[in-house]
mmCIF file of C-alpha atoms in Angstrom:
data_model
loop_
_atom_site.group_PDB
_atom_site.id
_atom_site.type_symbol
_atom_site.label_atom_id
_atom_site.label_comp_id
_atom_site.label_asym_id
_atom_site.label_seq_id
_atom_site.Cartn_x
_atom_site.Cartn_y
_atom_site.Cartn_z
ATOM 1 C CA MET A 999 -11.349 26.781 -7.531
ATOM 2 C CA GLY A 1000 -10.278 28.981 -4.647
ATOM 3 C CA ILE A 1001 -7.572 27.319 -2.528
ATOM 4 C CA THR A 1002 -6.224 29.152 0.511
ATOM 5 C CA GLY A 1003 -2.499 28.830 1.179
ATOM 6 C CA THR A 1004 -1.608 27.581 4.645
ATOM 7 C CA LEU A 1005 2.074 28.453 4.953
ATOM 8 C CA SER A 1006 3.064 31.624 6.783
ATOM 9 C CA SER A 1007 5.455 34.146 5.261
ATOM 10 C CA ASP A 1008 8.146 33.001 7.717
ATOM 11 C CA GLN A 1009 7.671 29.392 6.644
ATOM 12 C CA LEU A 1010 7.889 30.336 2.978
ATOM 13 C CA ASP A 1011 11.015 32.403 3.626
ATOM 14 C CA SER A 1012 12.621 29.452 5.400
ATOM 15 C CA PHE A 1013 11.693 27.054 2.599
ATOM 16 C CA ASN A 1014 13.028 29.411 -0.068
ATOM 17 C CA SER A 1015 16.240 29.939 1.908
ATOM 18 C CA GLN A 1016 16.962 26.386 3.047
ATOM 19 C CA GLY A 1017 15.262 24.337 0.327
ATOM 20 C CA TYR A 1018 13.236 22.338 2.827
ATOM 21 C CA LEU A 1019 10.719 22.959 5.591
ATOM 22 C CA VAL A 1020 9.612 20.818 8.520
ATOM 23 C CA ILE A 1021 5.932 21.096 9.448
ATOM 24 C CA GLU A 1022 5.341 19.361 12.765
ATOM 25 C CA SER A 1023 2.086 17.498 13.520
ATOM 26 C CA PHE A 1024 0.940 17.754 9.905
ATOM 27 C CA ALA A 1025 -0.740 14.366 10.085
ATOM 28 C CA ASN A 1026 -2.744 13.362 13.128
ATOM 29 C CA PRO A 1027 -2.352 9.961 14.844
ATOM 30 C CA GLU A 1028 -5.524 8.695 13.170
ATOM 31 C CA ASP A 1029 -4.120 9.480 9.699
ATOM 32 C CA ILE A 1030 -0.913 7.663 10.547
ATOM 33 C CA GLU A 1031 -2.636 4.622 11.999
ATOM 34 C CA SER A 1032 -4.984 4.273 9.036
ATOM 35 C CA MET A 1033 -2.140 4.403 6.488
ATOM 36 C CA MET A 1034 0.059 1.973 8.422
ATOM 37 C CA LYS A 1035 -2.802 -0.475 8.918
ATOM 38 C CA ARG A 1036 -3.728 -0.233 5.260
ATOM 39 C CA MET A 1037 -0.145 -1.002 4.249
ATOM 40 C CA ASP A 1038 -0.142 -4.029 6.567
ATOM 41 C CA LYS A 1039 -3.180 -5.322 4.672
ATOM 42 C CA LEU A 1040 -1.614 -4.631 1.267
ATOM 43 C CA LEU A 1041 1.499 -6.540 2.316
ATOM 44 C CA ASP A 1042 -0.525 -9.456 3.669
ATOM 45 C CA ASP A 1043 -2.278 -9.782 0.311
ATOM 46 C CA PHE A 1044 0.902 -9.376 -1.751
ATOM 47 C CA ASP A 1045 2.342 -12.343 -3.710
ATOM 48 C CA TYR A 1046 6.075 -11.777 -4.084
ATOM 49 C CA THR A 1047 6.922 -14.259 -6.822
ATOM 50 C CA ASN A 1048 7.473 -11.573 -9.493
ATOM 51 C CA VAL A 1049 8.898 -8.338 -8.147
ATOM 52 C CA SER A 1050 11.963 -6.118 -8.281
ATOM 53 C CA VAL A 1051 14.865 -5.339 -5.995
ATOM 54 C CA PHE A 1052 15.271 -1.606 -5.495
ATOM 55 C CA SER A 1053 18.601 0.169 -5.229
ATOM 56 C CA THR A 1054 19.488 3.829 -5.554
ATOM 57 C CA LYS A 1055 23.115 2.850 -6.075
ATOM 58 C CA ASN A 1056 22.534 0.790 -9.219
ATOM 59 C CA GLN A 1057 19.470 2.021 -11.060
ATOM 60 C CA ARG A 1058 20.057 -0.385 -13.925
ATOM 61 C CA LYS A 1059 18.906 -3.264 -11.743
ATOM 62 C CA VAL A 1060 15.330 -2.077 -11.865
ATOM 63 C CA THR A 1061 14.878 -1.341 -15.554
ATOM 64 C CA ASP A 1062 12.213 -3.951 -16.126
ATOM 65 C CA ASP A 1063 8.562 -3.837 -17.036
ATOM 66 C CA TYR A 1064 7.525 -4.230 -13.412
ATOM 67 C CA PHE A 1065 9.352 -1.020 -12.525
ATOM 68 C CA TYR A 1066 8.010 0.943 -15.490
ATOM 69 C CA GLN A 1067 4.446 -0.225 -14.937
ATOM 70 C CA SER A 1068 4.616 0.748 -11.259
ATOM 71 C CA ALA A 1069 3.998 4.355 -12.324
ATOM 72 C CA GLU A 1070 0.303 3.476 -12.589
ATOM 73 C CA ASN A 1071 0.156 0.589 -10.133
ATOM 74 C CA ILE A 1072 0.706 -0.386 -6.515
ATOM 75 C CA SER A 1073 3.974 -2.285 -6.842
ATOM 76 C CA PHE A 1074 6.341 -3.784 -4.272
ATOM 77 C CA PHE A 1075 10.141 -3.490 -4.244
ATOM 78 C CA PHE A 1076 12.484 -5.488 -2.031
ATOM 79 C CA GLU A 1077 15.603 -4.373 -0.199
ATOM 80 C CA GLU A 1078 18.918 -5.343 -1.787
ATOM 81 C CA LYS A 1079 19.878 -7.327 1.306
ATOM 82 C CA ALA A 1080 16.535 -9.123 1.638
ATOM 83 C CA PHE A 1081 17.562 -12.314 -0.176
ATOM 84 C CA GLY A 1082 20.037 -15.027 0.735
ATOM 85 C CA ASP A 1083 22.485 -16.702 -1.643
ATOM 86 C CA ASP A 1084 19.850 -19.295 -2.466
ATOM 87 C CA GLY A 1085 17.427 -16.608 -3.624
ATOM 88 C CA SER A 1086 15.011 -16.988 -0.723
ATOM 89 C CA LEU A 1087 13.990 -14.238 1.672
ATOM 90 C CA LYS A 1088 16.038 -14.035 4.851
ATOM 91 C CA LEU A 1089 13.137 -12.504 6.768
ATOM 92 C CA PRO A 1090 9.326 -12.369 6.410
ATOM 93 C CA LYS A 1091 8.190 -10.256 3.449
ATOM 94 C CA GLN A 1092 6.856 -7.586 5.827
ATOM 95 C CA LEU A 1093 10.455 -6.970 6.998
ATOM 96 C CA SER A 1094 12.033 -7.296 3.549
ATOM 97 C CA ILE A 1095 10.232 -4.657 1.479
ATOM 98 C CA ASN A 1096 12.059 -1.434 0.592
ATOM 99 C CA LYS A 1097 9.068 0.490 -0.727
ATOM 100 C CA VAL A 1098 5.656 0.325 -2.337
ATOM 101 C CA GLY A 1099 4.903 2.641 -5.257
ATOM 102 C CA HIS A 1100 4.141 4.559 -7.309
ATOM 103 C CA ALA A 1101 0.367 5.124 -7.518
ATOM 104 C CA LEU A 1102 -0.897 4.583 -3.975
ATOM 105 C CA HIS A 1103 -2.255 8.142 -4.042
ATOM 106 C CA GLU A 1104 -4.394 7.269 -7.036
ATOM 107 C CA LEU A 1105 -5.511 3.672 -6.550
ATOM 108 C CA ASP A 1106 -5.873 3.129 -2.817
ATOM 109 C CA PRO A 1107 -8.722 4.927 -1.023
ATOM 110 C CA VAL A 1108 -6.850 5.394 2.274
ATOM 111 C CA PHE A 1109 -3.743 6.900 0.697
ATOM 112 C CA LYS A 1110 -5.809 8.848 -1.826
ATOM 113 C CA GLY A 1111 -7.789 10.404 1.014
ATOM 114 C CA PHE A 1112 -4.666 11.814 2.641
ATOM 115 C CA SER A 1113 -2.950 12.750 -0.635
ATOM 116 C CA SER A 1114 -5.981 14.691 -1.900
ATOM 117 C CA SER A 1115 -6.785 16.413 1.386
ATOM 118 C CA GLU A 1116 -7.357 20.122 1.933
ATOM 119 C CA LYS A 1117 -4.129 20.196 3.962
ATOM 120 C CA ILE A 1118 -2.134 19.129 0.908
ATOM 121 C CA PHE A 1119 -3.999 21.604 -1.293
ATOM 122 C CA GLY A 1120 -3.163 24.424 1.113
ATOM 123 C CA LEU A 1121 0.548 23.656 1.008
ATOM 124 C CA LEU A 1122 0.642 23.525 -2.768
ATOM 125 C CA SER A 1123 -1.316 26.744 -3.091
ATOM 126 C CA SER A 1124 1.189 28.464 -0.799
ATOM 127 C CA LEU A 1125 3.997 27.259 -3.061
ATOM 128 C CA GLY A 1126 2.300 28.749 -6.122
ATOM 129 C CA TYR A 1127 1.010 25.623 -7.832
ATOM 130 C CA LYS A 1128 -1.770 26.385 -10.337
ATOM 131 C CA LYS A 1129 -2.693 22.930 -11.641
ATOM 132 C CA PRO A 1130 -0.684 20.394 -9.632
ATOM 133 C CA VAL A 1131 -0.614 16.641 -10.129
ATOM 134 C CA ILE A 1132 0.857 14.003 -7.859
ATOM 135 C CA ILE A 1133 3.196 12.216 -10.245
ATOM 136 C CA GLN A 1134 4.278 9.508 -7.821
ATOM 137 C CA SER A 1135 3.765 8.258 -4.281
ATOM 138 C CA MET A 1136 5.841 5.867 -2.213
ATOM 139 C CA TYR A 1137 5.483 4.096 1.098
ATOM 140 C CA ILE A 1138 9.065 3.712 2.339
ATOM 141 C CA PHE A 1139 9.864 1.206 5.087
ATOM 142 C CA LYS A 1140 13.548 1.727 5.941
ATOM 143 C CA GLN A 1141 13.596 -1.708 7.538
ATOM 144 C CA PRO A 1142 15.526 -2.424 10.754
ATOM 145 C CA GLY A 1143 19.047 -3.625 10.002
ATOM 146 C CA ILE A 1144 18.651 -3.822 6.210
ATOM 147 C CA GLY A 1145 16.975 -0.517 5.290
ATOM 148 C CA GLY A 1146 19.132 0.646 2.424
ATOM 149 C CA GLU A 1147 21.040 3.876 1.873
ATOM 150 C CA VAL A 1148 19.542 6.517 -0.422
ATOM 151 C CA VAL A 1149 22.438 8.292 -2.091
ATOM 152 C CA PRO A 1150 22.563 12.104 -2.510
ATOM 153 C CA HIS A 1151 20.104 13.178 -5.185
ATOM 154 C CA GLN A 1152 17.695 15.859 -6.405
ATOM 155 C CA ASP A 1153 14.055 14.997 -7.087
ATOM 156 C CA ASN A 1154 13.983 17.093 -10.266
ATOM 157 C CA SER A 1155 16.490 14.646 -11.768
ATOM 158 C CA PHE A 1156 13.827 11.947 -11.861
ATOM 159 C CA LEU A 1157 10.658 14.008 -12.316
ATOM 160 C CA TYR A 1158 11.690 16.706 -14.760
ATOM 161 C CA THR A 1159 9.400 19.350 -16.179
ATOM 162 C CA GLU A 1160 10.263 22.344 -18.333
ATOM 163 C CA PRO A 1161 10.537 24.592 -16.367
ATOM 164 C CA THR A 1162 11.283 22.481 -13.270
ATOM 165 C CA THR A 1163 8.383 22.287 -10.789
ATOM 166 C CA CYS A 1164 8.854 19.206 -8.586
ATOM 167 C CA THR A 1165 8.309 19.397 -4.826
ATOM 168 C CA GLY A 1166 8.610 16.442 -2.481
ATOM 169 C CA MET A 1167 6.323 15.956 0.518
ATOM 170 C CA TRP A 1168 7.820 13.440 2.927
ATOM 171 C CA LEU A 1169 5.594 12.398 5.817
ATOM 172 C CA ALA A 1170 7.139 10.607 8.795
ATOM 173 C CA LEU A 1171 4.823 7.789 9.877
ATOM 174 C CA GLU A 1172 7.321 6.875 12.597
ATOM 175 C CA ASP A 1173 9.970 8.951 14.352
ATOM 176 C CA ALA A 1174 12.958 9.519 12.048
ATOM 177 C CA THR A 1175 16.258 9.690 13.940
ATOM 178 C CA LEU A 1176 19.993 9.548 13.355
ATOM 179 C CA LEU A 1177 19.915 5.876 14.308
ATOM 180 C CA ASN A 1178 17.152 4.651 12.018
ATOM 181 C CA GLY A 1179 18.037 6.583 8.862
ATOM 182 C CA CYS A 1180 16.512 10.073 8.934
ATOM 183 C CA LEU A 1181 16.791 12.446 5.996
ATOM 184 C CA TRP A 1182 19.906 14.595 5.565
ATOM 185 C CA ALA A 1183 20.153 17.667 3.324
ATOM 186 C CA ILE A 1184 22.559 20.393 2.248
ATOM 187 C CA PRO A 1185 20.741 23.608 3.235
ATOM 188 C CA GLY A 1186 20.503 26.090 0.382
ATOM 189 C CA SER A 1187 21.802 23.613 -2.213
ATOM 190 C CA HIS A 1188 18.640 24.067 -4.296
ATOM 191 C CA LYS A 1189 19.947 27.504 -5.306
ATOM 192 C CA ASN A 1190 22.717 25.892 -7.359
ATOM 193 C CA GLY A 1191 20.304 24.356 -9.852
ATOM 194 C CA LEU A 1192 19.871 20.860 -11.236
ATOM 195 C CA VAL A 1193 23.053 18.797 -11.509
ATOM 196 C CA ARG A 1194 21.967 15.880 -13.692
ATOM 197 C CA ARG A 1195 18.963 14.063 -15.088
ATOM 198 C CA PHE A 1196 17.726 10.492 -14.885
ATOM 199 C CA LEU A 1197 16.618 9.405 -18.361
ATOM 200 C CA ARG A 1198 14.820 6.451 -19.888
ATOM 201 C CA GLY A 1199 16.296 5.231 -23.136
ATOM 202 C CA GLU A 1200 15.967 2.196 -25.382
ATOM 203 C CA ASN A 1201 18.304 0.163 -23.177
ATOM 204 C CA GLY A 1202 16.943 1.213 -19.802
ATOM 205 C CA VAL A 1203 17.378 4.095 -17.409
ATOM 206 C CA TYR A 1204 20.573 6.050 -16.808
ATOM 207 C CA PHE A 1205 21.949 9.367 -15.543
ATOM 208 C CA ASP A 1206 23.192 11.805 -18.160
ATOM 209 C CA GLN A 1207 26.062 12.932 -15.896
ATOM 210 C CA PRO A 1208 28.152 11.230 -13.201
ATOM 211 C CA SER A 1209 27.272 12.076 -9.619
ATOM 212 C CA PRO A 1210 29.254 14.929 -8.103
ATOM 213 C CA SER A 1211 31.144 14.147 -4.930
ATOM 214 C CA TYR A 1212 29.675 15.838 -1.862
ATOM 215 C CA ASP A 1213 31.328 16.736 1.417
ATOM 216 C CA GLN A 1214 29.379 14.993 4.149
ATOM 217 C CA LYS A 1215 30.153 17.897 6.476
ATOM 218 C CA ASP A 1216 27.767 20.032 4.406
ATOM 219 C CA PHE A 1217 24.766 17.829 5.202
ATOM 220 C CA VAL A 1218 22.545 18.403 8.221
ATOM 221 C CA PRO A 1219 20.216 15.767 9.711
ATOM 222 C CA ILE A 1220 16.461 16.281 9.609
ATOM 223 C CA GLU A 1221 15.250 14.377 12.651
ATOM 224 C CA VAL A 1222 11.463 14.534 12.977
ATOM 225 C CA LYS A 1223 8.648 13.049 15.032
ATOM 226 C CA ALA A 1224 5.925 10.882 13.532
ATOM 227 C CA GLY A 1225 3.314 13.096 11.875
ATOM 228 C CA SER A 1226 5.831 15.696 10.719
ATOM 229 C CA LEU A 1227 5.935 16.599 7.034
ATOM 230 C CA VAL A 1228 9.160 17.628 5.300
ATOM 231 C CA LEU A 1229 8.681 19.800 2.208
ATOM 232 C CA ILE A 1230 11.594 19.288 -0.201
ATOM 233 C CA HIS A 1231 12.493 21.605 -3.080
ATOM 234 C CA GLY A 1232 13.086 19.670 -6.307
ATOM 235 C CA ASP A 1233 16.703 20.853 -6.557
ATOM 236 C CA LEU A 1234 17.656 20.201 -2.908
ATOM 237 C CA ILE A 1235 20.519 17.738 -2.437
ATOM 238 C CA HIS A 1236 19.332 15.193 0.124
ATOM 239 C CA GLN A 1237 20.042 11.630 1.190
ATOM 240 C CA SER A 1238 19.565 9.072 3.951
ATOM 241 C CA PHE A 1239 21.851 6.431 5.379
ATOM 242 C CA GLU A 1240 21.253 2.753 6.043
ATOM 243 C CA ASN A 1241 19.058 1.876 8.984
ATOM 244 C CA GLN A 1242 21.409 0.005 11.302
ATOM 245 C CA SER A 1243 19.043 0.180 14.265
ATOM 246 C CA SER A 1244 16.386 -2.230 15.493
ATOM 247 C CA LYS A 1245 13.563 0.212 14.677
ATOM 248 C CA SER A 1246 11.906 0.805 11.305
ATOM 249 C CA ARG A 1247 11.409 4.284 9.829
ATOM 250 C CA HIS A 1248 8.190 4.211 7.835
ATOM 251 C CA ALA A 1249 7.374 7.240 5.691
ATOM 252 C CA TYR A 1250 4.861 8.197 3.012
ATOM 253 C CA SER A 1251 6.276 10.327 0.223
ATOM 254 C CA LEU A 1252 4.513 12.319 -2.494
ATOM 255 C CA HIS A 1253 6.033 14.154 -5.432
ATOM 256 C CA VAL A 1254 4.087 16.907 -7.132
ATOM 257 C CA VAL A 1255 4.654 18.756 -10.401
ATOM 258 C CA ASP A 1256 2.665 21.534 -12.010
ATOM 259 C CA THR A 1257 0.911 21.149 -15.351
ATOM 260 C CA ASP A 1258 0.121 24.826 -15.860
ATOM 261 C CA GLY A 1259 2.605 26.495 -18.191
ATOM 262 C CA CYS A 1260 5.103 23.645 -18.097
ATOM 263 C CA LYS A 1261 5.748 20.366 -19.893
ATOM 264 C CA TRP A 1262 6.407 16.852 -18.602
ATOM 265 C CA ALA A 1263 9.652 15.629 -20.179
ATOM 266 C CA PRO A 1264 9.002 12.675 -22.511
ATOM 267 C CA GLU A 1265 12.367 11.094 -21.637
ATOM 268 C CA ASN A 1266 11.448 10.765 -17.925
ATOM 269 C CA TRP A 1267 11.168 7.205 -16.598
ATOM 270 C CA ILE A 1268 7.458 7.724 -15.871
ATOM 271 C CA ARG A 1269 5.485 7.478 -19.119
ATOM 272 C CA ARG A 1270 1.859 7.203 -18.173
ATOM 273 C CA LYS A 1271 -0.792 5.757 -20.441
ATOM 274 C CA VAL A 1272 -3.436 7.850 -18.696
ATOM 275 C CA GLU A 1273 -2.667 11.441 -17.711
ATOM 276 C CA PRO A 1274 -2.981 12.091 -13.950
ATOM 277 C CA GLU A 1275 -5.883 14.190 -12.738
ATOM 278 C CA PRO A 1276 -4.905 17.609 -11.340
ATOM 279 C CA LEU A 1277 -5.589 18.032 -7.633
ATOM 280 C CA TYR A 1278 -7.169 21.401 -8.404
ATOM 281 C CA ALA A 1279 -7.045 24.201 -10.960
ATOM 282 C CA SER A 1280 -6.659 27.815 -9.887
#
C-alpha cells in the first residue's frame, strides 16, 4: 500500500530535535464536534457502578480486571477527587471522569473514523512506520477543578517494543492553556533514552526503577488551540499539571507502535486476546 508522508523536512527536523511537534488545525471543527458529541452519548449511557479510579501517582490502585480488560474495551475511569468520604460522586458523572480508554479507536465508529484517517496514515508514513498499529486510545477530560496531575513520564515505559517504536498523537479537542493543564515537555529529552519500564507481574503493575527527579525549569509548556495535534516521541519526558481552572481540557490521544521488525513486550500491561489490525502495510 502506497502511503504518502505529509510532514515537511523542517517538521521532521524539529520533531527529531525537540522530541515533539505541534501541527496546528490538524482536525477540523466538524471532527472535533463529532468526537465530543459522541463522548457525551457514551457518558450518558454509562453505568458507573463498577469502575476504576485512575491515578498516575499510584498505579497500583488500578491493577484490577477492569483496567486490564480496558485494553480491548471502552472503559471509564474516574478522577481521584471525584468521590466524597461516603463513596458517592461529588459532581455529575460527566464532570467526574478522568478518561475513557483504551479501544475507542477500534470499537467506536466515530473515533475509529478519525484514528484510521488518511491524515493519520500520512503522519505515520513520514515517521517511517511500516506496519503500524494503534495500541491504545484515550479520551482525556482534564475536568475543571479536579482534573488530575499527570506526572513526568515517557510513553515507551508503558508501551514497550523491542526496539522501541511508540509515538503519541495528542489531539486538543479544546484549547489547552497554562490555566487548564496543558502539556509540558523537556525539549530534546528523548535523546537520553528510556529511563524505566512499567511492567505487569503476578501481583499487579509496577515500575522497574524509581522515578528520577526532574528540574521543573527544564520543562516548557505546550499551549495549543483546539484542533492542534501534538506528536510525542516515545522517549520524551512530558507531564501536565492539575486543572485548577473553571474550564475543561478535553483531548483525544492515540499511541502507535510498529509491528514490522519489532516485538511487543510480553510483560507490558496490555496483553490483548486478539492482535490489533495494522493501519496499513508498506
